XYZ file of N, CA and C in Angstrom:
492
model
N 0.861 -1.177 -0.009
C 0.007 -0.006 0.017
C 0.910 1.237 0.008
N 0.695 2.233 -0.854
C 1.497 3.408 -0.919
C 1.282 4.243 0.345
N 2.324 4.951 0.694
C 2.285 5.836 1.857
C 1.380 7.030 1.536
N 0.318 7.196 2.308
C -0.652 8.245 2.082
C -0.206 9.549 2.703
N 0.969 9.639 3.298
C 1.430 10.815 3.950
C 0.937 10.779 5.374
N 1.435 11.752 6.169
C 0.977 11.829 7.585
C -0.141 12.851 7.688
N -0.921 12.790 8.781
C -1.999 13.791 8.958
C -1.523 15.224 8.924
N -0.255 15.494 9.331
C 0.298 16.822 9.338
C 0.844 17.229 7.977
N 1.218 16.253 7.157
C 1.783 16.582 5.835
C 1.174 15.673 4.774
N 0.143 16.202 4.095
C -0.458 15.390 2.983
C 0.559 15.047 1.949
N 0.472 13.886 1.385
C 1.384 13.352 0.402
C 1.680 14.319 -0.750
N 0.689 15.029 -1.243
C 0.889 15.934 -2.413
C 0.823 17.409 -1.995
N 1.119 17.654 -0.697
C 1.105 19.053 -0.180
C 1.960 19.955 -1.071
N 1.393 21.094 -1.485
C 2.135 22.085 -2.245
C 2.251 21.751 -3.715
N 1.778 20.622 -4.198
C 1.890 20.214 -5.580
C 0.627 20.426 -6.375
N -0.568 20.456 -5.716
C -1.832 20.595 -6.415
C -2.173 22.085 -6.574
N -2.407 22.527 -7.786
C -2.793 23.939 -8.028
C -4.223 24.168 -7.739
N -5.107 23.299 -8.348
C -6.568 23.396 -8.180
C -7.171 22.225 -8.954
N -8.462 21.964 -8.627
C -9.148 21.034 -9.467
C -9.341 21.619 -10.895
N -9.191 20.863 -11.928
C -9.282 21.382 -13.317
C -10.508 20.967 -14.072
N -10.862 19.633 -14.055
C -11.958 19.210 -14.910
C -12.511 17.887 -14.350
N -13.675 17.577 -14.898
C -14.281 16.263 -14.765
C -14.511 15.762 -16.189
N -14.336 14.452 -16.422
C -14.462 13.892 -17.740
C -15.657 12.982 -17.798
N -16.383 13.018 -18.913
C -17.600 12.210 -19.063
C -17.524 11.451 -20.387
N -17.810 10.181 -20.360
C -17.947 9.401 -21.538
C -19.424 9.382 -22.014
N -19.631 9.676 -23.277
C -21.060 9.852 -23.746
C -21.237 9.063 -25.104
N -22.475 8.744 -25.359
C -22.834 8.084 -26.634
C -23.260 9.172 -27.649
N -24.091 10.152 -27.167
C -24.556 11.226 -28.037
C -23.735 12.453 -27.773
N -22.574 12.497 -28.527
C -21.637 13.613 -28.343
C -22.276 14.931 -28.582
N -22.995 15.150 -29.742
C -23.569 16.427 -30.055
C -24.636 16.808 -28.998
N -25.413 15.869 -28.530
C -26.384 16.164 -27.504
C -25.771 16.624 -26.206
N -24.652 16.012 -25.800
C -23.970 16.410 -24.620
C -23.336 17.767 -24.738
N -22.665 18.007 -25.908
C -22.088 19.363 -26.128
C -23.222 20.404 -26.103
N -24.293 20.087 -26.834
C -25.415 21.059 -26.899
C -25.966 21.358 -25.538
N -26.122 20.379 -24.673
C -26.659 20.599 -23.292
C -25.689 21.460 -22.534
N -24.410 21.142 -22.503
C -23.436 21.879 -21.745
C -23.258 23.317 -22.289
N -23.310 23.491 -23.581
C -23.144 24.812 -24.206
C -24.396 25.639 -24.190
N -25.514 25.050 -24.692
C -26.711 25.825 -24.905
C -27.592 25.965 -23.688
N -27.551 25.012 -22.764
C -28.381 25.023 -21.553
C -27.582 25.601 -20.369
N -26.389 24.975 -20.145
C -25.569 25.401 -18.999
C -24.833 26.693 -19.311
N -24.454 26.942 -20.548
C -23.710 28.166 -20.921
C -22.219 27.948 -20.910
N -21.756 26.718 -21.043
C -20.340 26.490 -21.113
C -19.808 26.873 -22.504
N -18.528 27.272 -22.541
C -17.835 27.669 -23.805
C -17.031 26.466 -24.335
N -17.192 26.150 -25.579
C -16.436 25.074 -26.203
C -15.006 25.577 -26.444
N -13.986 25.010 -25.742
C -12.625 25.442 -25.932
C -11.904 24.689 -27.067
N -12.282 23.499 -27.290
C -11.653 22.675 -28.350
C -12.416 21.366 -28.597
N -12.246 20.856 -29.792
C -12.929 19.603 -30.183
C -12.019 18.938 -31.237
N -11.857 17.646 -31.083
C -11.121 16.820 -32.059
C -11.911 15.588 -32.285
N -12.301 15.350 -33.551
C -12.997 14.150 -33.937
C -11.951 13.057 -34.364
N -12.143 11.899 -34.013
C -11.211 10.768 -34.310
C -9.812 11.070 -33.752
N -9.783 11.503 -32.499
C -8.490 11.744 -31.856
C -7.847 10.348 -31.562
N -6.632 10.200 -32.028
C -5.853 8.950 -31.818
C -4.449 9.388 -31.381
N -4.063 8.978 -30.219
C -2.710 9.271 -29.740
C -2.182 8.095 -28.969
N -1.073 7.623 -29.268
C -0.436 6.516 -28.532
C -0.294 6.861 -27.033
N 0.133 8.113 -26.781
C 0.300 8.545 -25.389
C -1.008 8.484 -24.631
N -2.111 8.885 -25.307
C -3.418 8.829 -24.645
C -3.856 7.408 -24.399
N -3.556 6.514 -25.408
C -3.819 5.074 -25.148
C -3.205 4.622 -23.853
N -1.934 4.911 -23.715
C -1.163 4.501 -22.541
C -1.733 5.152 -21.287
N -2.061 6.467 -21.384
C -2.527 7.177 -20.159
C -3.825 6.621 -19.678
N -4.804 6.324 -20.570
C -6.128 5.842 -20.125
C -6.143 4.310 -19.954
N -5.056 3.636 -20.411
C -4.963 2.205 -20.224
C -5.797 1.359 -21.145
N -6.093 1.912 -22.374
C -6.842 1.191 -23.402
C -6.057 1.206 -24.678
N -5.999 0.102 -25.450
C -5.213 0.001 -26.658
C -5.971 0.640 -27.848
N -5.239 1.319 -28.691
C -5.743 1.826 -30.018
C -7.060 2.569 -29.877
N -7.128 3.535 -29.006
C -8.388 4.272 -28.859
C -8.608 5.194 -30.043
N -9.880 5.436 -30.264
C -10.299 6.434 -31.289
C -11.517 7.126 -30.659
N -11.337 8.454 -30.393
C -12.330 9.188 -29.693
C -12.787 10.448 -30.379
N -13.958 10.904 -30.078
C -14.415 12.235 -30.324
C -14.303 12.945 -29.038
N -13.542 14.051 -28.958
C -13.119 14.710 -27.759
C -13.530 16.191 -27.752
N -13.829 16.700 -26.599
C -14.123 18.183 -26.422
C -13.816 18.590 -25.043
N -13.437 19.834 -24.921
C -13.253 20.470 -23.590
C -14.155 21.730 -23.569
N -14.906 21.836 -22.517
C -15.803 23.001 -22.338
C -15.496 23.656 -20.955
N -15.789 24.961 -20.871
C -15.402 25.670 -19.651
C -16.466 26.701 -19.314
N -16.642 26.877 -18.019
C -17.465 27.907 -17.456
C -16.895 28.367 -16.109
N -16.503 29.611 -16.050
C -15.996 30.261 -14.780
C -14.899 29.416 -14.193
N -13.928 28.903 -15.029
C -12.807 28.150 -14.539
C -13.051 26.669 -14.337
N -14.303 26.204 -14.477
C -14.598 24.813 -14.332
C -14.717 24.182 -15.690
N -14.029 23.045 -15.896
C -13.970 22.404 -17.173
C -14.671 21.062 -17.166
N -15.318 20.755 -18.267
C -15.891 19.442 -18.509
C -15.272 18.885 -19.810
N -14.673 17.727 -19.717
C -14.052 17.032 -20.834
C -15.012 15.919 -21.281
N -15.293 15.915 -22.560
C -16.203 14.898 -23.118
C -15.429 13.932 -23.996
N -15.774 12.662 -23.889
C -15.233 11.578 -24.706
C -16.353 10.770 -25.314
N -16.358 10.619 -26.626
C -17.190 9.543 -27.248
C -16.194 8.537 -27.842
N -16.167 7.331 -27.353
C -15.312 6.287 -27.820
C -15.825 5.576 -28.979
N -15.198 5.731 -30.185
C -15.514 4.894 -31.302
C -14.919 3.560 -31.103
N -13.635 3.491 -30.588
C -12.936 2.249 -30.289
C -12.109 2.397 -29.068
N -12.147 1.511 -28.102
C -13.258 0.517 -28.043
C -14.593 1.205 -27.685
N -15.618 0.588 -28.148
C -16.960 1.234 -27.951
C -17.300 1.233 -26.465
N -17.891 2.311 -26.047
C -18.384 2.370 -24.633
C -19.688 1.684 -24.493
N -20.103 1.494 -23.246
C -21.429 0.932 -22.940
C -22.058 1.731 -21.836
N -23.372 1.871 -21.907
C -24.105 2.625 -20.828
C -24.080 1.861 -19.504
N -23.840 2.605 -18.502
C -23.812 2.038 -17.118
C -24.690 2.927 -16.277
N -25.912 2.499 -16.104
C -26.882 3.348 -15.273
C -26.299 3.465 -13.856
N -26.380 4.675 -13.356
C -25.897 4.877 -11.971
C -26.924 5.697 -11.181
N -27.132 5.291 -9.943
C -27.988 5.966 -9.056
C -27.108 6.821 -8.115
N -27.650 7.835 -7.450
C -26.944 8.702 -6.605
C -26.265 7.927 -5.496
N -26.770 6.802 -5.083
C -26.173 6.021 -3.973
C -25.096 5.052 -4.491
N -24.862 4.936 -5.755
C -23.846 4.015 -6.272
C -22.487 4.630 -6.162
N -21.444 3.814 -6.235
C -20.056 4.308 -6.167
C -19.696 4.913 -7.518
N -18.755 5.877 -7.437
C -18.252 6.498 -8.651
C -18.867 7.894 -8.837
N -18.590 8.549 -9.950
C -19.104 9.846 -10.257
C -20.602 9.800 -10.331
N -21.362 10.655 -9.525
C -22.778 10.619 -9.519
C -23.399 11.856 -10.127
N -22.739 13.019 -10.015
C -23.329 14.216 -10.606
C -22.270 15.357 -10.651
N -22.622 16.340 -11.509
C -21.887 17.613 -11.627
C -22.662 18.645 -10.865
N -22.080 19.680 -10.355
C -22.795 20.698 -9.617
C -22.285 22.086 -10.118
N -23.268 22.924 -10.404
C -22.998 24.319 -10.760
C -23.639 25.240 -9.724
N -22.865 26.141 -9.146
C -23.424 27.139 -8.257
C -24.143 28.210 -9.066
N -25.302 28.624 -8.633
C -26.142 29.596 -9.328
C -26.521 30.741 -8.404
N -26.902 31.844 -8.997
C -27.344 33.018 -8.190
C -28.825 32.948 -7.892
N -29.703 32.420 -8.716
C -31.108 32.455 -8.520
C -31.695 31.107 -8.927
N -31.763 30.169 -7.946
C -32.160 28.841 -8.186
C -33.598 28.793 -8.683
N -34.504 29.578 -8.205
C -35.917 29.561 -8.674
C -35.949 29.877 -10.167
N -35.168 30.879 -10.624
C -35.161 31.179 -12.033
C -34.506 30.105 -12.901
N -33.472 29.528 -12.386
C -32.857 28.403 -13.055
C -33.779 27.229 -13.206
N -34.473 26.917 -12.145
C -35.510 25.858 -12.162
C -36.573 26.174 -13.165
N -37.068 27.385 -13.173
C -38.165 27.768 -14.122
C -37.685 27.620 -15.592
N -36.470 28.092 -15.858
C -35.973 28.002 -17.229
C -35.720 26.578 -17.686
N -35.189 25.758 -16.753
C -34.951 24.354 -17.099
C -36.241 23.612 -17.396
N -37.254 23.835 -16.532
C -38.555 23.227 -16.718
C -39.148 23.611 -18.032
N -39.060 24.925 -18.396
C -39.607 25.421 -19.636
C -38.904 24.795 -20.850
N -37.609 24.430 -20.668
C -36.843 23.785 -21.778
C -37.058 22.314 -21.777
N -37.825 21.754 -20.860
C -38.071 20.313 -20.860
C -37.175 19.463 -19.983
N -36.391 20.123 -19.169
C -35.503 19.416 -18.216
C -36.162 19.488 -16.834
N -36.584 18.331 -16.324
C -37.393 18.355 -15.088
C -36.586 17.918 -13.895
N -36.642 18.673 -12.811
C -35.946 18.387 -11.629
C -36.642 17.226 -10.865
N -35.856 16.524 -10.053
C -36.448 15.460 -9.194
C -37.451 16.070 -8.254
N -37.243 17.288 -7.797
C -38.124 17.905 -6.869
C -37.997 19.403 -7.015
N -38.876 20.161 -6.365
C -38.785 21.642 -6.416
C -37.475 22.010 -5.617
N -37.016 23.293 -5.792
C -35.829 23.677 -5.045
C -36.088 23.492 -3.575
N -35.072 22.803 -2.908
C -35.239 22.473 -1.540
C -34.016 22.949 -0.761
N -34.232 23.398 0.492
C -33.142 23.857 1.385
C -32.432 22.612 1.933
N -31.110 22.632 1.947
C -30.295 21.552 2.522
C -29.213 22.144 3.408
N -28.501 21.291 4.096
C -27.421 21.711 4.943
C -27.805 22.810 5.973
N -28.961 22.616 6.598
C -29.370 23.530 7.636
C -29.633 24.908 7.108
N -30.116 25.035 5.876
C -30.403 26.313 5.251
C -29.235 26.995 4.574
N -28.084 26.357 4.565
C -26.922 26.953 3.863
C -27.013 26.911 2.389
N -27.838 26.031 1.832
C -27.933 25.898 0.371
C -29.339 25.497 -0.008
N -29.710 25.808 -1.259
C -30.891 25.250 -1.894
C -30.441 24.579 -3.147
N -31.098 23.505 -3.510
C -30.626 22.831 -4.731
C -31.715 22.008 -5.447
N -31.380 21.691 -6.701
C -32.188 20.804 -7.475
C -31.277 19.845 -8.286
N -31.755 18.680 -8.609
C -31.015 17.756 -9.422
C -31.851 17.547 -10.753
N -31.162 17.664 -11.880
C -31.812 17.505 -13.199
C -31.011 16.497 -13.987
N -31.712 15.651 -14.677
C -31.026 14.698 -15.545
C -30.994 15.198 -16.982
N -29.791 15.318 -17.519
C -29.639 15.786 -18.924
C -29.374 14.611 -19.831
N -28.843 14.892 -21.025
C -28.546 13.896 -22.022
C -27.624 12.831 -21.431
N -27.652 11.594 -21.877
C -26.833 10.540 -21.431
C -27.000 10.160 -20.046
N -28.096 10.637 -19.341
C -28.323 10.329 -17.980
C -27.400 11.106 -17.045
N -26.717 12.186 -17.565
C -25.857 12.937 -16.722
C -26.680 13.784 -15.766
N -26.451 13.585 -14.488
C -27.161 14.273 -13.443
C -26.437 15.557 -13.045
N -27.110 16.704 -13.149
C -26.504 18.006 -12.842
C -27.256 18.622 -11.649
N -26.513 18.969 -10.653
C -27.069 19.693 -9.488
C -26.915 21.155 -9.756
N -27.896 21.962 -9.420
C -27.774 23.404 -9.440
C -27.972 23.855 -7.980
N -27.017 24.581 -7.441
C -27.088 24.960 -6.007
C -26.907 26.447 -5.804
N -27.796 26.998 -5.004
C -27.723 28.399 -4.637
C -27.220 28.367 -3.144
N -26.043 28.927 -2.944
C -25.413 28.895 -1.597
C -25.713 30.118 -0.817
N -26.052 30.006 0.432
C -26.178 31.097 1.368
C -24.825 31.446 1.910
N -24.587 32.664 2.352
C -23.351 33.023 3.023
C -23.146 32.071 4.184
N -21.907 31.690 4.413
C -21.596 30.744 5.483
C -21.986 31.328 6.783
N -22.659 30.496 7.686
C -23.034 30.950 8.955
C -22.485 29.956 9.997
N -21.852 30.437 11.056
C -21.226 29.559 12.027
C -22.344 28.842 12.810
N -23.568 29.354 12.846
C -24.630 28.754 13.677
C -25.440 27.729 12.854
N -25.163 27.578 11.578
C -25.910 26.646 10.752
C -25.501 25.230 11.082
N -26.438 24.274 11.038
C -26.201 22.916 11.294
C -25.917 22.197 9.980
N -24.830 21.450 9.877
C -24.467 20.814 8.659
C -25.385 19.622 8.345
């Protein structure tokens, strides 16, 4: 087992700049790009169809990959999309209680307005905007293309008296 560092000195202390992106594998590439760009408001930074790189094969641990790739960004948060032509991907339904990536979250200024606009566009939340974390936040979960679950959260200023 690798040394995880000590409680006083994390293993990668001083080496991490910040979180950069989350990557999603999708079947409907154009639908996923459209949702992230046209609904969420992310900016498409780059796209390569039939991206093939030996170094990427080795990095992801799959031989002879052939992918449709894109990187999108909003306020410094990046989403990387992959559609694998080879080897072909398969859908893996995931519930919020399952292990692994369960959802993306975007902080918003006006959750009620976000909810209204999403509903009008045909994206339905699991429930109305609800307060969580002792009133520190309100949120909704919406399922987009590919079953990608997106949380929209309106955060209240931090209060020391709030119950987590």
